[in-house]
Backbone as numpy.savetxt, mean C-alpha at the origin, in Angstrom:
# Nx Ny Nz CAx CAy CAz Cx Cy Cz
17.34 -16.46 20.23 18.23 -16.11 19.11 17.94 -14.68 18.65
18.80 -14.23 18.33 18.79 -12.55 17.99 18.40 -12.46 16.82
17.72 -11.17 16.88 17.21 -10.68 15.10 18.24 -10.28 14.65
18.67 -10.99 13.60 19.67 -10.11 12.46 19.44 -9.07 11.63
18.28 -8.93 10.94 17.60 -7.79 9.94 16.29 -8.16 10.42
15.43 -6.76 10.02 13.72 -6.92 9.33 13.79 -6.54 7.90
13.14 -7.29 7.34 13.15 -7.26 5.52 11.67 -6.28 5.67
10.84 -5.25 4.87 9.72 -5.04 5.11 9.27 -5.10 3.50
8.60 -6.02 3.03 7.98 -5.86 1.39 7.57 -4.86 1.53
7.43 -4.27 -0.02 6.87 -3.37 -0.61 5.36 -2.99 -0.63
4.89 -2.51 0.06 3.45 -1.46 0.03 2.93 -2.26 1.40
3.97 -2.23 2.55 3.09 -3.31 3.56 2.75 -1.55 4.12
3.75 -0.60 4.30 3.22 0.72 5.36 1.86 0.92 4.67
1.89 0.81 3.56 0.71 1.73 2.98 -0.40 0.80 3.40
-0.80 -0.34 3.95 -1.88 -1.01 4.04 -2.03 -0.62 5.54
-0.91 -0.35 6.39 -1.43 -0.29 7.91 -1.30 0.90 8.10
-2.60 0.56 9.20 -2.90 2.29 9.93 -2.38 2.67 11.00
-2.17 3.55 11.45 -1.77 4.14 12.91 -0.90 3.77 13.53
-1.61 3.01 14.31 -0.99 1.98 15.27 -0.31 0.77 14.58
-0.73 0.31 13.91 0.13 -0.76 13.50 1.97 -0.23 12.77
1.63 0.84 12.46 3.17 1.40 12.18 3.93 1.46 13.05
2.82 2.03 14.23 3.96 2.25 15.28 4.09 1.24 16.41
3.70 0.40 16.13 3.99 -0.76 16.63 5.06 -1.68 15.80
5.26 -1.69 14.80 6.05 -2.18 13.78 7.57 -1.23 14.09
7.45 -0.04 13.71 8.64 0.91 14.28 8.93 0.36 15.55
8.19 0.33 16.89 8.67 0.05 17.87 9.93 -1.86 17.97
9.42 -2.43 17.20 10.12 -3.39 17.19 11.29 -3.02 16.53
11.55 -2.58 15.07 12.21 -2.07 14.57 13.47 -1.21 15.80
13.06 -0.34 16.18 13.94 0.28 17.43 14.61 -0.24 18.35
13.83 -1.45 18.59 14.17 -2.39 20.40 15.57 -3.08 19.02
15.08 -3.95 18.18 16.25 -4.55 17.24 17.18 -4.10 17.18
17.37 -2.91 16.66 18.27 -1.74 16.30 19.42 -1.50 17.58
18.32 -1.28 18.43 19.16 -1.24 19.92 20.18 -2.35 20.23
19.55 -3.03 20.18 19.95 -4.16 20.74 21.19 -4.99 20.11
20.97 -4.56 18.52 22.19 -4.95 17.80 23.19 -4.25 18.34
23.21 -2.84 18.37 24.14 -2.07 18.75 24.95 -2.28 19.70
24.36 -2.60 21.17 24.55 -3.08 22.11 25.08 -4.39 22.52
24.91 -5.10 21.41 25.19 -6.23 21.81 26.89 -6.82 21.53
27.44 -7.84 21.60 28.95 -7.75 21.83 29.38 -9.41 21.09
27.74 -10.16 20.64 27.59 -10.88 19.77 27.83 -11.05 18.50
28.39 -11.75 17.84 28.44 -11.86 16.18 28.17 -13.53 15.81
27.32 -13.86 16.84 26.60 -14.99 16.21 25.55 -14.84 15.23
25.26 -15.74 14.29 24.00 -15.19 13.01 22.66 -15.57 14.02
22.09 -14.44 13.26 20.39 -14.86 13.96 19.40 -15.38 13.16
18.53 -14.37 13.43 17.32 -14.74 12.29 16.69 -13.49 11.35
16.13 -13.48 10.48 15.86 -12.32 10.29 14.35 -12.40 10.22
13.49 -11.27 10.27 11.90 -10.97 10.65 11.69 -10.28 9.21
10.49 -10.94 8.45 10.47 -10.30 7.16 8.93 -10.03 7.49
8.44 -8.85 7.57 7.21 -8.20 7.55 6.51 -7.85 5.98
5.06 -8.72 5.91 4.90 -9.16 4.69 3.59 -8.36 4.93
2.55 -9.01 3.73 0.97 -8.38 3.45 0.15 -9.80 3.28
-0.75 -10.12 4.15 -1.38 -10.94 3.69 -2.53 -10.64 2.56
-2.61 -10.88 1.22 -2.92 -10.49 0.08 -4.61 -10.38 -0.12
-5.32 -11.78 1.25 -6.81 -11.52 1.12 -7.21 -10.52 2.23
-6.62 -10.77 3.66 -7.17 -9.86 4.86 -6.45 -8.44 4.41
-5.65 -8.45 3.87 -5.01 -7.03 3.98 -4.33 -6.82 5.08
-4.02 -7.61 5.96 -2.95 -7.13 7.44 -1.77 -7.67 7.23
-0.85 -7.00 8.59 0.65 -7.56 8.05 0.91 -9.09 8.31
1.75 -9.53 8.05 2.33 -10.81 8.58 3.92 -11.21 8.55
4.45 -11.98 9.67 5.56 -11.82 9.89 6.12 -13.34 9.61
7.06 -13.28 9.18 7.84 -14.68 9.03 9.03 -14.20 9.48
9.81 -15.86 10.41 11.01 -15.80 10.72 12.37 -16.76 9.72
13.28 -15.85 9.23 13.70 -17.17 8.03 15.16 -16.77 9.15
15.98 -17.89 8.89 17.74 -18.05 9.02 18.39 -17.14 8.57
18.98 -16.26 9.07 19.79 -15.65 8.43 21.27 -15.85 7.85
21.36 -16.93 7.93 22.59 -17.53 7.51 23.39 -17.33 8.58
24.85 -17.08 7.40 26.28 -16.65 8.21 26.64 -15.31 7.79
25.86 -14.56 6.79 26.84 -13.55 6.38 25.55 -12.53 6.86
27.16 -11.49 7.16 26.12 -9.92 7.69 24.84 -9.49 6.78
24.61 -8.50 7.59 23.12 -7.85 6.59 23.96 -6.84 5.49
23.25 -7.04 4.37 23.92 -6.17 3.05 24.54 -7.28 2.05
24.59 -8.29 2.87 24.99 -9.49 2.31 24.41 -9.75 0.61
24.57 -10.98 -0.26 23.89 -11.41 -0.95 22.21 -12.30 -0.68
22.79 -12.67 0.60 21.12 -12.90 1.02 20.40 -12.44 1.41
20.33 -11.00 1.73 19.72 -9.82 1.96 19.35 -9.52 0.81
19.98 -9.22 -0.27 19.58 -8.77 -1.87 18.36 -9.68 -2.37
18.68 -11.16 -1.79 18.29 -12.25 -2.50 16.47 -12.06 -1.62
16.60 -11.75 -0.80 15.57 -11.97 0.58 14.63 -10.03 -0.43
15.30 -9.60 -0.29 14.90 -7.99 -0.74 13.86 -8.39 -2.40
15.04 -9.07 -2.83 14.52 -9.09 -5.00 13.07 -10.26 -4.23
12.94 -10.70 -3.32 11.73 -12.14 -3.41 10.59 -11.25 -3.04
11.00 -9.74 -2.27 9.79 -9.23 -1.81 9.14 -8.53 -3.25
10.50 -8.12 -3.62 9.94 -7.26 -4.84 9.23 -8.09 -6.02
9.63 -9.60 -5.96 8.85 -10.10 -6.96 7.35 -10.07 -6.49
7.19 -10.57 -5.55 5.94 -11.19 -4.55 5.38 -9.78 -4.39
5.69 -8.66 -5.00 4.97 -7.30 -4.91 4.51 -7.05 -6.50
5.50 -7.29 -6.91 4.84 -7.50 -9.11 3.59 -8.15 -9.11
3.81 -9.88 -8.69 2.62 -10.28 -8.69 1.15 -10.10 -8.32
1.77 -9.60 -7.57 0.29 -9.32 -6.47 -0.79 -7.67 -6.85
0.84 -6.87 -8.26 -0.16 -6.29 -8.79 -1.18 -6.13 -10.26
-0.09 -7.68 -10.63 -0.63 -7.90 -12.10 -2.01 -8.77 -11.76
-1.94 -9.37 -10.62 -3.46 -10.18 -9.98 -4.50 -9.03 -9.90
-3.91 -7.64 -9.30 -5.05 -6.75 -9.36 -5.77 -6.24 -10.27
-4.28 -6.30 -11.13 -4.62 -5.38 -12.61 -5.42 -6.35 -13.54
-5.64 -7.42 -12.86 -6.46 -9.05 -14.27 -7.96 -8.37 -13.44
-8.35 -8.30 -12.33 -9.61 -8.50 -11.51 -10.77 -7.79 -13.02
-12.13 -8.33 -12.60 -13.01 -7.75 -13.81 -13.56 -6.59 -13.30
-13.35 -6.04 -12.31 -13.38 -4.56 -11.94 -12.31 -3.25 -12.54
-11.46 -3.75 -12.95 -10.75 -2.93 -13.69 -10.91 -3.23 -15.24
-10.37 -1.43 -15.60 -11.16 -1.32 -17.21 -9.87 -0.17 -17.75
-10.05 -0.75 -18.96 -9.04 0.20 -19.29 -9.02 1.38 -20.01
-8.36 1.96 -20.45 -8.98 3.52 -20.35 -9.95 3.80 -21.18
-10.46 3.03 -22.54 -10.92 3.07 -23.79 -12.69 2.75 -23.23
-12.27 1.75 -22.20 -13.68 1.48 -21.65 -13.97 2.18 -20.68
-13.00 2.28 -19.56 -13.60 3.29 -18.81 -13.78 4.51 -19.13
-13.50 5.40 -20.41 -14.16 6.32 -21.02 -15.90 5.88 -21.49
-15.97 4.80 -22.31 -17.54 4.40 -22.46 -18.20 4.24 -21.01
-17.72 3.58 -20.25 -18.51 3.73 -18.85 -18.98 5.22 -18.52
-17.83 5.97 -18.40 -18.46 7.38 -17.79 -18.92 8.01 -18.99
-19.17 7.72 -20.16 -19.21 8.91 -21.29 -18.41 9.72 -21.67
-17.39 9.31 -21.63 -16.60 10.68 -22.12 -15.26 9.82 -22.96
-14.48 10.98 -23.54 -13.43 10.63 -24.45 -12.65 10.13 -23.69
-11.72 8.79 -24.44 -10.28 8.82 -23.53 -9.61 9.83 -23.73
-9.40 10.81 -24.56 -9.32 12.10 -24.01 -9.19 13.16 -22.96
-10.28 12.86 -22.50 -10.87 13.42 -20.78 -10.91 12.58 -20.10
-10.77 11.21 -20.20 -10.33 10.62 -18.94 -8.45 10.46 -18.71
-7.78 10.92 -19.67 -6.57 11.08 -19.96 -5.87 12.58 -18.82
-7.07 13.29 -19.53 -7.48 14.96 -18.66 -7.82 14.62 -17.42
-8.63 13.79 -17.11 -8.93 13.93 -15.44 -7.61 12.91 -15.11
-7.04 12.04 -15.47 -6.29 11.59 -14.68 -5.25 12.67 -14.27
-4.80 13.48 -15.28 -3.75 14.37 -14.82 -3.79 15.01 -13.70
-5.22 15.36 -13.82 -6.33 16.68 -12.68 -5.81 15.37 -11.20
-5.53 14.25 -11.33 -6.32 13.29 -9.87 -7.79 12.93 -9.65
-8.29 13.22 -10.74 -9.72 13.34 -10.41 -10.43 11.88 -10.42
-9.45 11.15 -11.61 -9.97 9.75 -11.17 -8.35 8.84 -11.17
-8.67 7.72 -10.47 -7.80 6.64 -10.00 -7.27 5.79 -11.38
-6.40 5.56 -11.47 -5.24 5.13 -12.59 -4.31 4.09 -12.18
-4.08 2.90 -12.39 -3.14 2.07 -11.94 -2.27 1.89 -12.82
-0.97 1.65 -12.77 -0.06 1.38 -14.15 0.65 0.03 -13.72
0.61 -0.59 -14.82 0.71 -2.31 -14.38 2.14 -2.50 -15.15
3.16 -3.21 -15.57 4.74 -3.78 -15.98 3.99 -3.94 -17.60
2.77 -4.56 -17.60 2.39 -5.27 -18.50 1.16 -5.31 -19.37
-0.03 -4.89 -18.49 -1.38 -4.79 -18.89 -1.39 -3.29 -18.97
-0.72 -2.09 -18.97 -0.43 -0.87 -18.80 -1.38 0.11 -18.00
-1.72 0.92 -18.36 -3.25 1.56 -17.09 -4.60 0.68 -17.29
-4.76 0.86 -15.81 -6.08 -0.01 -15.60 -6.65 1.21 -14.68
-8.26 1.09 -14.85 -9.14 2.04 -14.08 -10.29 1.13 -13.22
-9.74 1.04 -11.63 -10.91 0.57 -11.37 -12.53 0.97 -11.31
-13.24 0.34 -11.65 -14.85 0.26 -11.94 -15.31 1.46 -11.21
-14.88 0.30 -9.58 -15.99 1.18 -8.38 -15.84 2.30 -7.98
-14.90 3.31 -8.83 -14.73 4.46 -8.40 -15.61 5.49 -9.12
-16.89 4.98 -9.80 -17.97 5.78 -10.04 -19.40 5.43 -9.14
-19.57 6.59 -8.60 -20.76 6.68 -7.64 -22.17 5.47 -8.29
-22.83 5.18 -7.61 -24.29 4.69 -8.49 -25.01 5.41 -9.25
-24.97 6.88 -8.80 -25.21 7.87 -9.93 -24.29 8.37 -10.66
-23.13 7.65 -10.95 -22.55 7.79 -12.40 -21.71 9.10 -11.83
-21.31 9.45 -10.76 -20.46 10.56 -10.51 -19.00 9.63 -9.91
-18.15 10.75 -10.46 -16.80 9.97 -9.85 -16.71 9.89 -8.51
-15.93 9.49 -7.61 -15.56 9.63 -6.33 -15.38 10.74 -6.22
-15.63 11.82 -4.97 -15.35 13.08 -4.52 -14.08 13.14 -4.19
-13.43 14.52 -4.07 -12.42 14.46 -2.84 -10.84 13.73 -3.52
-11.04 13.15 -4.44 -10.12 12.24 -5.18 -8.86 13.13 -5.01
-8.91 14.18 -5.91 -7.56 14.89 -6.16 -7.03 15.69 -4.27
-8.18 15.82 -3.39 -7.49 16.06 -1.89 -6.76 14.84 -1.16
-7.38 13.36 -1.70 -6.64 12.36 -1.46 -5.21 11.97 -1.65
-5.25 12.04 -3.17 -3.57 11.99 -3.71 -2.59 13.39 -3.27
-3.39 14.37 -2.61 -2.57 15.16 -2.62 -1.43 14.87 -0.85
-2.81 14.02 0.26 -2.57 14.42 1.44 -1.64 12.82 1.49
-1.64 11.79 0.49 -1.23 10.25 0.58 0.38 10.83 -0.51
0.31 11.26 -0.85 1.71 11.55 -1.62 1.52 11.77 -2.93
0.86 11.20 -3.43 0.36 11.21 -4.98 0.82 10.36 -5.97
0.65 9.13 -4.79 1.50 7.86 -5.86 -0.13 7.13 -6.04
-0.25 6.36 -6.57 -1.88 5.76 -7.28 -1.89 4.21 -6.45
-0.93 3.82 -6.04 -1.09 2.81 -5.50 -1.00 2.75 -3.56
-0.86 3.70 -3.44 -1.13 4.20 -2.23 -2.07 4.29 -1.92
-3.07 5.59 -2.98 -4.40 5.58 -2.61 -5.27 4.34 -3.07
-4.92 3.42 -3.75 -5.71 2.61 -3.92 -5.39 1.68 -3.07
-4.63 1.22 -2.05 -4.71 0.67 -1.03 -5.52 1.50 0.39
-5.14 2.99 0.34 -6.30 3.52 1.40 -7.81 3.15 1.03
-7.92 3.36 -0.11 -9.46 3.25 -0.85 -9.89 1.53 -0.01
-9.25 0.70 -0.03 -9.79 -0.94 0.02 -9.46 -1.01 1.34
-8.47 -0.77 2.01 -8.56 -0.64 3.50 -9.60 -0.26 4.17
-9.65 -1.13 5.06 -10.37 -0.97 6.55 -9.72 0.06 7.16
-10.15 0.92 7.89 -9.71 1.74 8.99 -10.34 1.94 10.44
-9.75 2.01 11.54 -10.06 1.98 12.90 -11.13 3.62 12.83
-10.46 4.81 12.25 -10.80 5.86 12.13 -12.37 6.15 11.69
-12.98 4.68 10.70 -13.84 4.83 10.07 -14.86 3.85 10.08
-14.50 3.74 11.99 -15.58 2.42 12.91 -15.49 1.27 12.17
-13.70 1.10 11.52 -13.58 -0.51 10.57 -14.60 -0.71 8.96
-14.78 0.89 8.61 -15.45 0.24 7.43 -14.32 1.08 6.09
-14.39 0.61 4.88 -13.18 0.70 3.96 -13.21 2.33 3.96
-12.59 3.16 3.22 -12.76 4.53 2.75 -13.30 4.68 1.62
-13.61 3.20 0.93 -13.95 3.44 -0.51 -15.65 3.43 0.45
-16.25 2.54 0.39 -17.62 2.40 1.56 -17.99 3.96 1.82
-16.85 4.67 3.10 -17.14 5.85 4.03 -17.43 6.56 2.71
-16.83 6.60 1.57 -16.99 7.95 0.78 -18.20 7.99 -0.03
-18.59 6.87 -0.80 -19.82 6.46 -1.17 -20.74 7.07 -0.07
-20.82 6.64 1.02 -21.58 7.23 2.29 -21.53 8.21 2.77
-20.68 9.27 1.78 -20.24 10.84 1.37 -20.11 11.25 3.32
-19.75 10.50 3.31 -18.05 10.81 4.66 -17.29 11.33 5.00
-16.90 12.01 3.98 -15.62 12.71 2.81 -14.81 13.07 4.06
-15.41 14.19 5.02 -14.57 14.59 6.37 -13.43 13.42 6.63
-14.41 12.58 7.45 -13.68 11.49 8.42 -12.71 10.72 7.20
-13.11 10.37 6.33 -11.82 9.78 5.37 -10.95 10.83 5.17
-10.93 12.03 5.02 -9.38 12.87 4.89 -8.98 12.65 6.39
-9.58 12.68 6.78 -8.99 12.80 8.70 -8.09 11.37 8.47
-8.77 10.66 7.72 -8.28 8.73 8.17 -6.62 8.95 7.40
-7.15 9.83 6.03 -5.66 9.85 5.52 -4.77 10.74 5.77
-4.85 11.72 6.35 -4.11 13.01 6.78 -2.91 11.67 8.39
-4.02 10.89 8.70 -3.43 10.38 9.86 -2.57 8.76 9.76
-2.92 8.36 8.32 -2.18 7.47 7.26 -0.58 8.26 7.16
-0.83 9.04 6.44 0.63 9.91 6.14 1.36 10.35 7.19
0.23 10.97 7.83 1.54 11.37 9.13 2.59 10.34 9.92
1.94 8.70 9.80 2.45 7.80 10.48 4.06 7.32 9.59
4.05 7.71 8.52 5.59 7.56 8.05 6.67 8.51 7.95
6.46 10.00 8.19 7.83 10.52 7.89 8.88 10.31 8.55
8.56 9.96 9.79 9.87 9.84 10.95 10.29 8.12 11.15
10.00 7.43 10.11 10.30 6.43 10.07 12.25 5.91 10.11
């Protein structure tokens, strides 16, 4: 049975590296083709490329695509389930007891929310903005000696400079970084090989 659409939730590119994009694109293409080509208007199925929420890798489900074309109402309907199932999954992050909010993560590092208001602007430290719980600062982004993460503001600059991007490079595994996270490599003042990991993160989407 033929693929009718791929649905792809929200922040699945940003969790995979390299190869897995372009392995994902490559299916994407053969589909594409093949619709084109084809002389069929029977319904298929559609391939919804998801995030599994503990491993962090992708995962694929096959649902019915009904009877009606793609653009349809069940496309919208299939699209709004990813986007919910993407809310949730960041108000779960934003509850974890590793995140602090700005009033505290100023007492953690010593300084005013003020200047942590100031460094967020700078990039200098990591900022999440939640629908509901509003900015959250995760914990582990101060060294054991009480220094922020390095390199922070070259990160957001080379990932796009969205906060939830880099905080999915940060918790990712990478092939680039012999499988250990970037939050790990940088602590282990790495700093090189993690811009390399993300310079090669970004490059894998523009020609999408």
């Amino acid at each position: 049975m033929a693929v009718e659409s791929i649905v792809v939730e929200e922040g699945v590119w940003d969790s995979m590296n390299k190869a897995e994009v372009q392995a994902v694109k490559k299916v994407v293409n053969l589909v594409s083709e093949a619709r084109e080509s084809s002389e069929s208007k029977t319904p298929g199925v559609r391939l919804v490329v998801g995030l599994d929420p503990e491993r962090r890798i992708p995962t694929f489900e096959i649902e019915d695509a009904g009877t009606e074309p793609s653009g349809s109402n069940d496309l919208d309907a299939a699209l709004a389930g990813a986007r919910e199932r993407g809310v949730s999954r960041a108000v779960e992050i934003l509850s974890g007891r590793e995140m602090l909010s700005a009033a505290d993560f100023a007492k953690f590092i010593g300084v005013s929310r003020e200047a942590v208001r100031a460094k967020h602007q700078r990039r200098e430290v990591l900022g999440l903005q939640g629908a509901k719980r509003g900015q959250r600062f995760p914990k582990w982004q101060v060294t054991p000696n009480g220094k922020l993460l390095p390199d922070l503001p070259q990160l957001f600059k080379l990932l796009g400079g969205d906060s939830w991007t880099v905080y999915r490079f940060l918790i990712q595994h990478h092939p680039e970084l012999e499988g250990d996270t970037a939050l790990s490599a940088l602590l282990r003042r790495k700093v090189d090989k993690v811009l390399a990991a993300a310079e090669d993160t970004a490059g894998a989407f523009p020609d999408l």
